mmCIF file of C-alpha atoms and ligand atoms in Angstrom:
data_model
loop_
_atom_site.group_PDB
_atom_site.id
_atom_site.type_symbol
_atom_site.label_atom_id
_atom_site.label_comp_id
_atom_site.label_asym_id
_atom_site.label_seq_id
_atom_site.Cartn_x
_atom_site.Cartn_y
_atom_site.Cartn_z
ATOM 1 C CA UNK G 34 42.322 96.709 96.366
ATOM 2 C CA UNK G 35 40.236 98.170 93.421
ATOM 3 C CA UNK G 36 41.418 101.208 92.165
ATOM 4 C CA UNK G 37 39.651 104.741 92.479
ATOM 5 C CA UNK G 38 40.593 105.681 89.201
ATOM 6 C CA UNK G 39 38.844 105.226 85.765
ATOM 7 C CA UNK G 40 41.199 102.348 84.827
ATOM 8 C CA UNK G 41 40.861 99.805 81.912
ATOM 9 C CA UNK G 42 39.370 96.645 83.080
ATOM 10 C CA UNK G 43 42.593 94.950 81.202
ATOM 11 C CA UNK G 44 45.025 96.806 83.771
ATOM 12 C CA UNK G 45 42.920 96.678 86.961
ATOM 13 C CA UNK G 46 44.430 93.516 88.471
ATOM 14 C CA UNK G 47 47.885 93.830 86.522
ATOM 15 C CA UNK G 48 51.334 93.948 88.151
ATOM 16 C CA UNK G 49 54.146 95.830 86.184
ATOM 17 C CA UNK G 50 56.400 93.046 84.485
ATOM 18 C CA UNK G 51 59.995 92.210 85.837
ATOM 19 C CA UNK G 52 61.723 89.541 87.285
ATOM 20 C CA UNK G 53 62.500 89.801 91.329
ATOM 21 C CA UNK G 54 65.804 92.045 91.734
ATOM 22 C CA UNK G 55 67.793 91.212 94.660
ATOM 23 C CA UNK G 56 71.365 92.268 95.613
ATOM 24 C CA UNK G 57 72.952 88.738 95.869
ATOM 25 C CA UNK G 58 76.731 87.998 94.672
ATOM 26 C CA UNK G 59 75.754 85.671 91.971
ATOM 27 C CA UNK G 60 72.849 87.105 89.609
ATOM 28 C CA UNK G 61 71.989 84.421 86.964
ATOM 29 C CA UNK G 62 68.271 85.220 86.617
ATOM 30 C CA UNK G 63 67.816 87.513 83.613
ATOM 31 C CA UNK G 64 70.329 86.275 81.050
ATOM 32 C CA UNK G 65 72.658 89.173 81.030
ATOM 33 C CA UNK G 66 76.020 88.871 79.584
ATOM 34 C CA UNK G 67 78.369 89.442 83.048
ATOM 35 C CA UNK G 68 81.293 91.181 81.436
ATOM 36 C CA UNK G 69 81.617 95.014 81.479
ATOM 37 C CA UNK G 70 81.326 97.347 78.387
ATOM 38 C CA UNK G 71 84.991 98.075 76.817
ATOM 39 C CA UNK G 72 86.391 101.439 77.445
ATOM 40 C CA UNK G 73 86.581 102.488 73.789
ATOM 41 C CA UNK G 74 82.730 101.952 73.577
ATOM 42 C CA UNK G 75 82.460 104.104 76.788
ATOM 43 C CA UNK G 76 84.336 107.070 75.332
ATOM 44 C CA UNK G 77 82.277 106.900 72.076
ATOM 45 C CA UNK G 78 79.051 107.211 74.060
ATOM 46 C CA UNK G 79 80.497 110.159 75.812
ATOM 47 C CA UNK G 80 81.266 112.172 72.828
ATOM 48 C CA UNK G 81 77.817 111.855 71.648
ATOM 49 C CA UNK G 82 76.571 113.863 74.907
ATOM 50 C CA UNK G 83 77.945 117.128 73.428
ATOM 51 C CA UNK G 84 75.120 116.996 70.644
ATOM 52 C CA UNK G 85 72.055 116.572 72.957
ATOM 53 C CA UNK G 86 70.918 120.210 72.210
ATOM 54 C CA UNK G 87 69.460 118.571 68.982
ATOM 55 C CA UNK G 88 66.669 116.094 68.394
ATOM 56 C CA UNK G 89 68.271 112.913 67.217
ATOM 57 C CA UNK G 90 67.862 111.317 63.656
ATOM 58 C CA UNK G 91 64.312 110.422 63.662
ATOM 59 C CA UNK G 92 64.901 107.589 60.753
ATOM 60 C CA UNK G 93 68.622 106.626 62.496
ATOM 61 C CA UNK G 94 69.510 105.446 59.045
ATOM 62 C CA UNK G 95 73.212 105.379 59.706
ATOM 63 C CA UNK G 96 72.582 102.910 62.709
ATOM 64 C CA UNK G 97 70.210 100.901 60.499
ATOM 65 C CA UNK G 98 72.988 100.504 58.045
ATOM 66 C CA UNK G 99 75.280 99.476 60.866
ATOM 67 C CA UNK G 100 72.777 96.933 61.968
ATOM 68 C CA UNK G 101 72.202 95.689 58.413
ATOM 69 C CA UNK G 102 75.859 95.157 57.998
ATOM 70 C CA UNK G 103 76.337 93.421 61.558
ATOM 71 C CA UNK G 104 73.320 91.234 60.811
ATOM 72 C CA UNK G 105 74.312 90.441 57.183
ATOM 73 C CA UNK G 106 77.433 89.160 58.640
ATOM 74 C CA UNK G 107 76.071 87.003 61.347
ATOM 75 C CA UNK G 108 73.505 85.533 59.547
ATOM 76 C CA UNK G 109 75.072 85.223 56.209
ATOM 77 C CA UNK G 110 72.688 87.896 54.519
ATOM 78 C CA UNK G 111 74.928 89.945 52.724
ATOM 79 C CA UNK G 112 71.627 91.198 50.793
ATOM 80 C CA UNK G 113 70.476 93.007 54.018
ATOM 81 C CA UNK G 114 70.262 97.044 53.858
ATOM 82 C CA UNK G 115 69.365 99.928 56.017
ATOM 83 C CA UNK G 116 65.517 99.495 54.598
ATOM 84 C CA UNK G 117 65.502 95.956 56.076
ATOM 85 C CA UNK G 118 65.951 97.374 59.648
ATOM 86 C CA UNK G 119 63.840 98.588 62.265
ATOM 87 C CA UNK G 120 65.069 99.435 65.898
ATOM 88 C CA UNK G 121 63.569 100.588 69.247
ATOM 89 C CA UNK G 122 64.399 100.552 72.891
ATOM 90 C CA UNK G 123 65.214 97.152 73.064
ATOM 91 C CA UNK G 124 63.333 94.306 71.273
ATOM 92 C CA UNK G 125 60.340 94.179 73.803
ATOM 93 C CA UNK G 126 59.602 97.996 72.020
ATOM 94 C CA UNK G 127 60.178 96.658 68.426
ATOM 95 C CA UNK G 128 57.510 93.966 69.327
ATOM 96 C CA UNK G 129 55.152 96.395 70.760
ATOM 97 C CA UNK G 130 55.152 98.153 67.364
ATOM 98 C CA UNK G 131 54.587 95.070 65.567
ATOM 99 C CA UNK G 132 51.239 94.592 67.920
ATOM 100 C CA UNK G 133 50.256 98.136 67.155
ATOM 101 C CA UNK G 134 50.605 97.927 63.459
ATOM 102 C CA UNK G 135 49.332 94.456 62.921
ATOM 103 C CA UNK G 136 47.352 93.192 65.795
ATOM 104 C CA UNK G 137 44.901 95.151 68.252
ATOM 105 C CA UNK G 138 41.086 95.126 68.965
ATOM 106 C CA UNK G 139 39.104 92.429 67.386
ATOM 107 C CA UNK G 140 42.542 90.749 66.307
ATOM 108 C CA UNK G 141 44.599 87.901 67.891
ATOM 109 C CA UNK G 142 48.255 86.687 68.538
ATOM 110 C CA UNK G 143 49.447 83.598 68.643
ATOM 111 C CA UNK G 144 52.688 81.637 70.330
ATOM 112 C CA UNK G 145 53.715 78.453 71.496
ATOM 113 C CA UNK G 146 54.026 77.692 75.344
ATOM 114 C CA UNK G 147 56.117 77.900 77.529
ATOM 115 C CA UNK G 148 57.464 81.107 76.183
ATOM 116 C CA UNK G 149 58.730 84.428 76.870
ATOM 117 C CA UNK G 150 56.392 85.868 79.310
ATOM 118 C CA UNK G 151 56.498 89.621 77.958
ATOM 119 C CA UNK G 152 54.426 88.438 75.006
ATOM 120 C CA UNK G 153 50.821 88.072 76.937
ATOM 121 C CA UNK G 154 51.819 91.601 78.166
ATOM 122 C CA UNK G 155 52.315 93.143 74.714
ATOM 123 C CA UNK G 156 49.065 91.454 73.802
ATOM 124 C CA UNK G 157 47.139 92.832 76.864
ATOM 125 C CA UNK G 158 48.750 96.527 76.410
ATOM 126 C CA UNK G 159 47.460 96.426 72.744
ATOM 127 C CA UNK G 160 43.840 94.941 73.404
ATOM 128 C CA UNK G 161 44.961 91.946 71.410
ATOM 129 C CA UNK G 162 43.308 88.396 72.158
ATOM 130 C CA UNK G 163 46.043 86.050 73.239
ATOM 131 C CA UNK G 164 46.265 82.253 72.219
ATOM 132 C CA UNK G 165 48.932 79.920 72.803
ATOM 133 C CA UNK G 166 49.633 76.187 71.453
ATOM 134 C CA UNK G 167 51.447 73.967 73.695
ATOM 135 C CA UNK G 168 55.002 72.826 73.056
ATOM 136 C CA UNK G 169 55.808 69.009 72.634
ATOM 137 C CA UNK G 170 57.372 67.312 75.868
ATOM 138 C CA UNK G 171 60.946 68.354 74.338
ATOM 139 C CA UNK G 172 59.879 71.892 74.012
ATOM 140 C CA UNK G 173 59.798 71.808 70.005
ATOM 141 C CA UNK G 174 56.846 72.946 68.385
ATOM 142 C CA UNK G 175 53.811 70.616 67.807
ATOM 143 C CA UNK G 176 53.270 71.471 64.114
ATOM 144 C CA UNK G 177 49.771 69.776 63.533
ATOM 145 C CA UNK G 178 48.555 71.643 66.484
ATOM 146 C CA UNK G 179 50.127 74.734 65.342
ATOM 147 C CA UNK G 180 48.628 74.786 62.114
ATOM 148 C CA UNK G 181 44.960 73.680 63.367
ATOM 149 C CA UNK G 182 45.129 76.507 65.718
ATOM 150 C CA UNK G 183 46.229 79.132 62.548
ATOM 151 C CA UNK G 184 43.047 77.848 60.854
ATOM 152 C CA UNK G 185 40.683 77.996 63.835
ATOM 153 C CA UNK G 186 42.137 81.430 65.330
ATOM 154 C CA UNK G 187 43.071 83.306 62.084
ATOM 155 C CA UNK G 188 45.884 85.033 64.487
ATOM 156 C CA UNK G 189 47.485 88.211 62.932
ATOM 157 C CA UNK G 190 50.670 87.999 64.740
ATOM 158 C CA UNK G 191 52.560 84.978 65.269
ATOM 159 C CA UNK G 192 55.541 84.837 67.929
ATOM 160 C CA UNK G 193 58.216 82.316 67.721
ATOM 161 C CA UNK G 194 61.089 82.668 69.888
ATOM 162 C CA UNK G 195 64.088 80.688 68.840
ATOM 163 C CA UNK G 196 65.950 79.853 70.858
ATOM 164 C CA UNK G 197 63.075 79.829 73.250
ATOM 165 C CA UNK G 198 62.880 81.469 76.582
ATOM 166 C CA UNK G 199 62.797 79.834 79.130
ATOM 167 C CA UNK G 200 63.615 76.446 77.511
ATOM 168 C CA UNK G 201 66.665 77.337 75.287
ATOM 169 C CA UNK G 202 65.057 75.375 72.191
ATOM 170 C CA UNK G 203 65.714 76.413 68.767
ATOM 171 C CA UNK G 204 62.966 76.025 66.279
ATOM 172 C CA UNK G 205 63.536 74.020 63.112
ATOM 173 C CA UNK G 206 63.646 76.381 60.004
ATOM 174 C CA UNK G 207 61.304 74.022 58.325
ATOM 175 C CA UNK G 208 58.683 74.568 61.045
ATOM 176 C CA UNK G 209 58.812 78.390 60.790
ATOM 177 C CA UNK G 210 58.613 77.954 56.923
ATOM 178 C CA UNK G 211 55.395 75.902 57.293
ATOM 179 C CA UNK G 212 53.783 78.616 59.387
ATOM 180 C CA UNK G 213 55.201 80.936 56.656
ATOM 181 C CA UNK G 214 53.348 78.949 54.178
ATOM 182 C CA UNK G 215 50.153 78.496 56.341
ATOM 183 C CA UNK G 216 49.874 82.332 56.505
ATOM 184 C CA UNK G 217 51.226 83.526 53.203
ATOM 185 C CA UNK G 218 50.478 84.127 49.768
ATOM 186 C CA UNK G 219 48.918 86.781 47.449
ATOM 187 C CA UNK G 220 47.479 88.424 50.809
ATOM 188 C CA UNK G 221 49.155 87.182 54.121
ATOM 189 C CA UNK G 222 47.045 86.817 57.144
ATOM 190 C CA UNK G 223 49.771 87.027 59.828
ATOM 191 C CA UNK G 224 52.903 88.500 60.440
ATOM 192 C CA UNK G 225 55.583 86.230 61.755
ATOM 193 C CA UNK G 226 58.091 87.503 64.303
ATOM 194 C CA UNK G 227 60.669 84.978 64.853
ATOM 195 C CA UNK G 228 62.208 86.152 67.781
ATOM 196 C CA UNK G 229 66.120 85.478 67.911
ATOM 197 C CA UNK G 230 67.222 87.554 71.154
ATOM 198 C CA UNK G 231 69.635 84.804 71.824
ATOM 199 C CA UNK G 232 70.633 84.087 68.222
ATOM 200 C CA UNK G 233 74.489 84.628 68.863
ATOM 201 C CA UNK G 234 74.500 81.693 71.427
ATOM 202 C CA UNK G 235 73.309 79.117 69.014
ATOM 203 C CA UNK G 236 75.471 75.978 68.468
ATOM 204 C CA UNK G 237 76.924 75.116 65.043
ATOM 205 C CA UNK G 238 74.335 74.114 62.571
ATOM 206 C CA UNK G 239 71.479 75.887 64.214
ATOM 207 C CA UNK G 240 70.425 78.212 61.080
ATOM 208 C CA UNK G 241 69.076 81.923 61.723
ATOM 209 C CA UNK G 242 65.307 82.649 60.059
ATOM 210 C CA UNK G 243 66.862 85.680 58.481
ATOM 211 C CA UNK G 244 67.169 84.050 55.256
ATOM 212 C CA UNK G 245 63.502 83.501 55.170
ATOM 213 C CA UNK G 246 63.093 87.137 55.205
ATOM 214 C CA UNK G 247 64.253 87.383 51.598
ATOM 215 C CA UNK G 248 61.611 85.100 50.299
ATOM 216 C CA UNK G 249 58.672 86.017 52.671
ATOM 217 C CA UNK G 250 57.280 89.682 53.212
ATOM 218 C CA UNK G 251 55.288 88.679 56.249
ATOM 219 C CA UNK G 252 58.255 87.190 58.109
ATOM 220 C CA UNK G 253 60.447 89.292 60.409
ATOM 221 C CA UNK G 254 63.420 88.233 62.648
ATOM 222 C CA UNK G 255 63.849 90.376 65.984
ATOM 223 C CA UNK G 256 67.040 90.623 67.392
ATOM 224 C CA UNK G 257 68.635 92.724 70.573
ATOM 225 C CA UNK G 258 71.813 94.006 71.653
ATOM 226 C CA UNK G 259 70.733 93.033 75.446
ATOM 227 C CA UNK G 260 72.268 89.446 75.570
ATOM 228 C CA UNK G 261 75.201 88.498 73.495
ATOM 229 C CA UNK G 262 76.318 92.355 73.008
ATOM 230 C CA UNK G 263 76.556 92.927 76.899
ATOM 231 C CA UNK G 264 74.374 95.859 76.327
ATOM 232 C CA UNK G 265 71.166 95.487 78.041
ATOM 233 C CA UNK G 266 71.433 98.801 79.724
ATOM 234 C CA UNK G 267 71.683 100.442 76.527
ATOM 235 C CA UNK G 268 68.289 99.343 75.302
ATOM 236 C CA UNK G 269 68.490 98.775 71.614
ATOM 237 C CA UNK G 270 66.845 96.026 69.970
ATOM 238 C CA UNK G 271 66.092 95.655 66.066
ATOM 239 C CA UNK G 272 64.170 93.750 63.604
ATOM 240 C CA UNK G 273 64.999 92.754 59.807
ATOM 241 C CA UNK G 274 62.180 92.138 57.617
ATOM 242 C CA UNK G 275 61.442 93.326 53.978
ATOM 243 C CA UNK G 276 61.124 97.252 53.683
ATOM 244 C CA UNK G 277 57.390 97.235 52.923
ATOM 245 C CA UNK G 278 56.984 95.898 56.614
ATOM 246 C CA UNK G 279 59.460 98.085 58.007
ATOM 247 C CA UNK G 280 57.653 101.191 56.575
ATOM 248 C CA UNK G 281 54.404 100.221 58.507
ATOM 249 C CA UNK G 282 56.454 100.103 61.681
ATOM 250 C CA UNK G 283 57.465 103.783 61.058
ATOM 251 C CA UNK G 284 53.944 104.658 61.026
ATOM 252 C CA UNK G 285 53.453 104.012 64.846
ATOM 253 C CA UNK G 286 56.502 104.632 66.658
ATOM 254 C CA UNK G 287 56.804 107.889 68.646
ATOM 255 C CA UNK G 288 59.103 110.592 66.941
ATOM 256 C CA UNK G 289 62.698 110.447 68.092
ATOM 257 C CA UNK G 290 62.052 107.194 70.071
ATOM 258 C CA UNK G 291 65.639 106.264 69.996
ATOM 259 C CA UNK G 292 67.748 109.239 71.465
ATOM 260 C CA UNK G 293 70.800 110.305 70.283
ATOM 261 C CA UNK G 294 72.735 108.578 73.251
ATOM 262 C CA UNK G 295 71.052 105.324 72.445
ATOM 263 C CA UNK G 296 71.976 105.731 68.483
ATOM 264 C CA UNK G 297 75.495 106.753 69.476
ATOM 265 C CA UNK G 298 76.072 104.006 71.924
ATOM 266 C CA UNK G 299 74.646 101.108 69.523
ATOM 267 C CA UNK G 300 76.953 102.656 66.850
ATOM 268 C CA UNK G 301 79.668 102.501 68.687
ATOM 269 C CA UNK G 302 79.089 98.976 70.051
ATOM 270 C CA UNK G 303 78.647 97.879 66.685
ATOM 271 C CA UNK G 304 81.909 99.364 65.772
ATOM 272 C CA UNK G 305 83.375 97.269 68.162
ATOM 273 C CA UNK G 306 81.231 94.612 68.061
ATOM 274 C CA UNK G 307 84.374 91.912 68.125
ATOM 275 C CA UNK G 308 85.135 93.332 71.347
ATOM 276 C CA UNK G 309 81.801 93.188 72.937
ATOM 277 C CA UNK G 310 80.918 89.880 71.414
ATOM 278 C CA UNK G 311 84.340 88.480 72.579
ATOM 279 C CA UNK G 312 83.026 86.355 75.451
ATOM 280 C CA UNK G 313 80.231 85.030 73.524
ATOM 281 C CA UNK G 314 82.303 81.670 72.989
ATOM 282 C CA UNK G 315 83.009 81.081 76.331
ATOM 283 C CA UNK G 316 79.758 81.894 77.434
ATOM 284 C CA UNK G 317 78.702 79.235 74.941
ATOM 285 C CA UNK G 318 81.111 76.643 76.211
ATOM 286 C CA UNK G 319 80.219 77.763 79.934
ATOM 287 C CA UNK G 320 76.672 76.930 78.866
ATOM 288 C CA UNK G 321 77.541 73.516 77.521
ATOM 289 C CA UNK G 322 79.284 72.592 80.444
ATOM 290 C CA UNK G 323 76.562 73.856 82.679
ATOM 291 C CA UNK G 324 74.311 71.493 80.628
ATOM 292 C CA UNK G 325 76.519 68.469 80.983
ATOM 293 C CA UNK G 326 77.078 69.200 84.806
ATOM 294 C CA UNK G 327 73.476 69.483 85.497
ATOM 295 C CA UNK G 328 72.641 66.172 83.651
ATOM 296 C CA UNK G 329 75.125 64.370 85.460
ATOM 297 C CA UNK G 330 73.435 65.375 88.896
ATOM 298 C CA UNK G 331 70.349 63.083 89.983
ATOM 299 C CA UNK G 332 67.340 64.176 91.965
ATOM 300 C CA UNK G 333 67.361 62.476 95.297
ATOM 301 C CA UNK G 334 63.449 62.711 95.190
ATOM 302 C CA UNK G 335 63.018 60.807 91.887
ATOM 303 C CA UNK G 336 66.361 58.718 92.033
ATOM 304 C CA UNK G 337 66.501 59.873 88.245
ATOM 305 C CA UNK G 338 69.153 62.304 86.737
ATOM 306 C CA UNK G 339 68.175 65.846 86.484
ATOM 307 C CA UNK G 340 66.339 66.814 83.005
ATOM 308 C CA UNK G 341 67.915 69.500 81.141
ATOM 309 C CA UNK G 342 66.287 70.954 77.811
ATOM 310 C CA UNK G 343 68.468 71.154 74.884
ATOM 311 C CA UNK G 344 69.638 74.785 74.449
ATOM 312 C CA UNK G 345 70.819 77.208 71.978
ATOM 313 C CA UNK G 346 70.686 80.107 74.275
ATOM 314 C CA UNK G 347 72.944 81.509 77.200
ATOM 315 C CA UNK G 348 70.939 79.875 79.707
ATOM 316 C CA UNK G 349 69.876 76.056 80.773
ATOM 317 C CA UNK G 350 66.399 75.122 81.749
ATOM 318 C CA UNK G 351 66.475 72.043 84.198
ATOM 319 C CA UNK G 352 64.418 70.186 86.482
ATOM 320 C CA UNK G 353 61.870 68.547 87.132
ATOM 321 C CA UNK G 354 61.615 69.325 91.209
ATOM 322 C CA UNK G 355 58.768 68.386 93.236
ATOM 323 C CA UNK G 356 59.220 71.858 94.953
ATOM 324 C CA UNK G 357 61.205 74.114 92.593
ATOM 325 C CA UNK G 358 60.335 77.105 95.175
ATOM 326 C CA UNK G 359 62.300 75.406 97.824
ATOM 327 C CA UNK G 360 65.536 74.800 95.275
ATOM 328 C CA UNK G 361 64.913 78.234 94.179
ATOM 329 C CA UNK G 362 64.811 79.554 98.005
ATOM 330 C CA UNK G 363 68.004 77.500 98.802
ATOM 331 C CA UNK G 364 70.082 78.796 95.956
ATOM 332 C CA UNK G 365 69.037 82.266 96.979
ATOM 333 C CA UNK G 366 69.918 81.623 100.454
ATOM 334 C CA UNK G 367 73.325 80.634 99.467
ATOM 335 C CA UNK G 368 73.627 83.983 97.186
ATOM 336 C CA UNK G 369 72.500 82.910 93.973
ATOM 337 C CA UNK G 370 69.957 84.207 92.001
ATOM 338 C CA UNK G 371 68.159 82.011 89.336
ATOM 339 C CA UNK G 372 64.592 82.467 87.653
ATOM 340 C CA UNK G 373 61.475 80.478 88.637
ATOM 341 C CA UNK G 374 59.766 80.727 85.467
ATOM 342 C CA UNK G 375 57.515 78.287 82.969
ATOM 343 C CA UNK G 376 56.181 74.821 83.578
ATOM 344 C CA UNK G 377 56.064 73.681 87.276
ATOM 345 C CA UNK G 378 59.141 72.078 88.358
ATOM 346 C CA UNK G 379 61.396 73.729 86.245
ATOM 347 C CA UNK G 380 64.133 76.419 86.695
ATOM 348 C CA UNK G 381 66.229 78.798 84.528
ATOM 349 C CA UNK G 382 69.905 79.534 85.079
ATOM 350 C CA UNK G 383 71.934 81.696 82.881
ATOM 351 C CA UNK G 384 75.503 80.839 82.120
ATOM 352 C CA UNK G 385 77.767 83.494 83.876
ATOM 353 C CA UNK G 386 81.550 83.631 84.310
ATOM 354 C CA UNK G 387 83.310 80.570 85.303
ATOM 355 C CA UNK G 388 83.565 81.362 88.858
ATOM 356 C CA UNK G 389 79.773 82.137 88.875
ATOM 357 C CA UNK G 390 79.005 78.766 87.233
ATOM 358 C CA UNK G 391 80.850 76.873 89.898
ATOM 359 C CA UNK G 392 79.279 78.983 92.778
ATOM 360 C CA UNK G 393 75.821 77.951 91.309
ATOM 361 C CA UNK G 394 76.841 74.116 90.938
ATOM 362 C CA UNK G 395 78.180 74.262 94.573
ATOM 363 C CA UNK G 396 75.285 75.770 95.908
ATOM 364 C CA UNK G 397 72.856 73.318 94.153
ATOM 365 C CA UNK G 398 74.771 70.171 95.371
ATOM 366 C CA UNK G 399 74.156 71.520 98.914
ATOM 367 C CA UNK G 400 70.440 71.838 98.012
ATOM 368 C CA UNK G 401 70.227 68.605 96.364
ATOM 369 C CA UNK G 402 71.797 66.728 99.756
ATOM 370 C CA UNK G 403 68.946 68.199 101.616
ATOM 371 C CA UNK G 404 66.139 66.937 99.484
ATOM 372 C CA UNK G 405 63.990 64.268 100.560
ATOM 373 C CA UNK G 406 64.752 60.617 99.090
ATOM 374 C CA UNK G 407 62.299 58.744 97.195
ATOM 375 C CA UNK G 408 61.455 55.712 99.494
HETATM 376 C C1 PLP H 503 65.635 88.979 76.643
HETATM 377 C C2 PLP H 503 64.563 88.877 75.642
HETATM 378 C C3 PLP H 503 64.017 89.849 74.652
HETATM 379 C C4 PLP H 503 64.943 91.100 74.819
HETATM 380 O O1 PLP H 503 64.555 92.133 75.428
HETATM 381 P P1 PLP H 503 65.046 93.586 75.213
HETATM 382 O O2 PLP H 503 64.006 94.436 75.283
HETATM 383 O O3 PLP H 503 65.654 93.656 73.884
HETATM 384 O O4 PLP H 503 66.010 93.869 76.359
HETATM 385 C C5 PLP H 503 63.373 89.621 73.570
HETATM 386 N N1 PLP H 503 63.033 88.187 73.319
HETATM 387 C C6 PLP H 503 63.202 87.407 74.243
HETATM 388 C C7 PLP H 503 62.515 86.063 74.015
HETATM 389 C C8 PLP H 503 63.864 87.734 75.461
HETATM 390 O O5 PLP H 503 64.159 86.498 76.279
#
């Protein structure tokens, strides 16, 4: 129904973003970490509540220092300091700051499809033209097409999710560096954001792009505490870049955008990082077992094994189903929620607890048995 309000045309037909929420027993649809927050972190957050009469630290330097210290350790980048770090309410808000500062009306943003479905919404909300380059069949970047698109579109923001959502694909560091070279120099033409929301789940040998930050003033790496840290409810995302880039993001943030509770919660979580990250190795193993189990299964409709994309994240992307809706629905009816997202035929399942993963596979087997067999 057309709105009776003077809404901008960009928003007139739009729906609010979000995966369907349903109270089913096994929720494997939004890539959360299934384990609860340790009690020592809960008490540290409660202690911060007594200071809520005052505005919080606007520049949250203590938290930025702690994030720099953590990321320096995680990504082998000990040179990171508080001045290299920006943070906001989830990395989605960090990305919004990047769009506000570097994109906007008359400018364009570029990414590589299929990818994170929030990116086009951030472009829409900042009146930025949105363009994508298709990935290859194995979901790697098509570098010839990428460099052509940069030459043609002159994007001012380039988003590279690595590991990518929904496919799980890690992008080669050499490909990111080639994008940086194509847009760098004395006057950079684009800011490149490598979105490493799932970086802690990457397999041995998959590097982080943080090392490129030291060399390229227009490369930023976004991270989040929502996934590996099991801290999605706290809403804390952050970004590492050269201080010159961080200073520009400070201009567009709302004053006091990070509440005292958020800052205290994130600091407590970083102090207890080892406890919060304790389950990452188990989730990584669970992910690898899921991939193997899926690849061992046959799709009766094609007579071939299921396809599963190589994944460095805490989820697996699998298919290709003739009717993915029916498979999604069948899983839902058996109490398992997965995500119907990206190219037709594919589904995404998050790695959960061993019990959740087993429940998913049991439900999937029941559905595969009902699929039509190719004559
Ligand atoms: C989950 C996710 C995010 C993080 O979102 P938050 O706002 O930090 O919770 C960012 N990028 C990608 C690709 C994601 O999948």
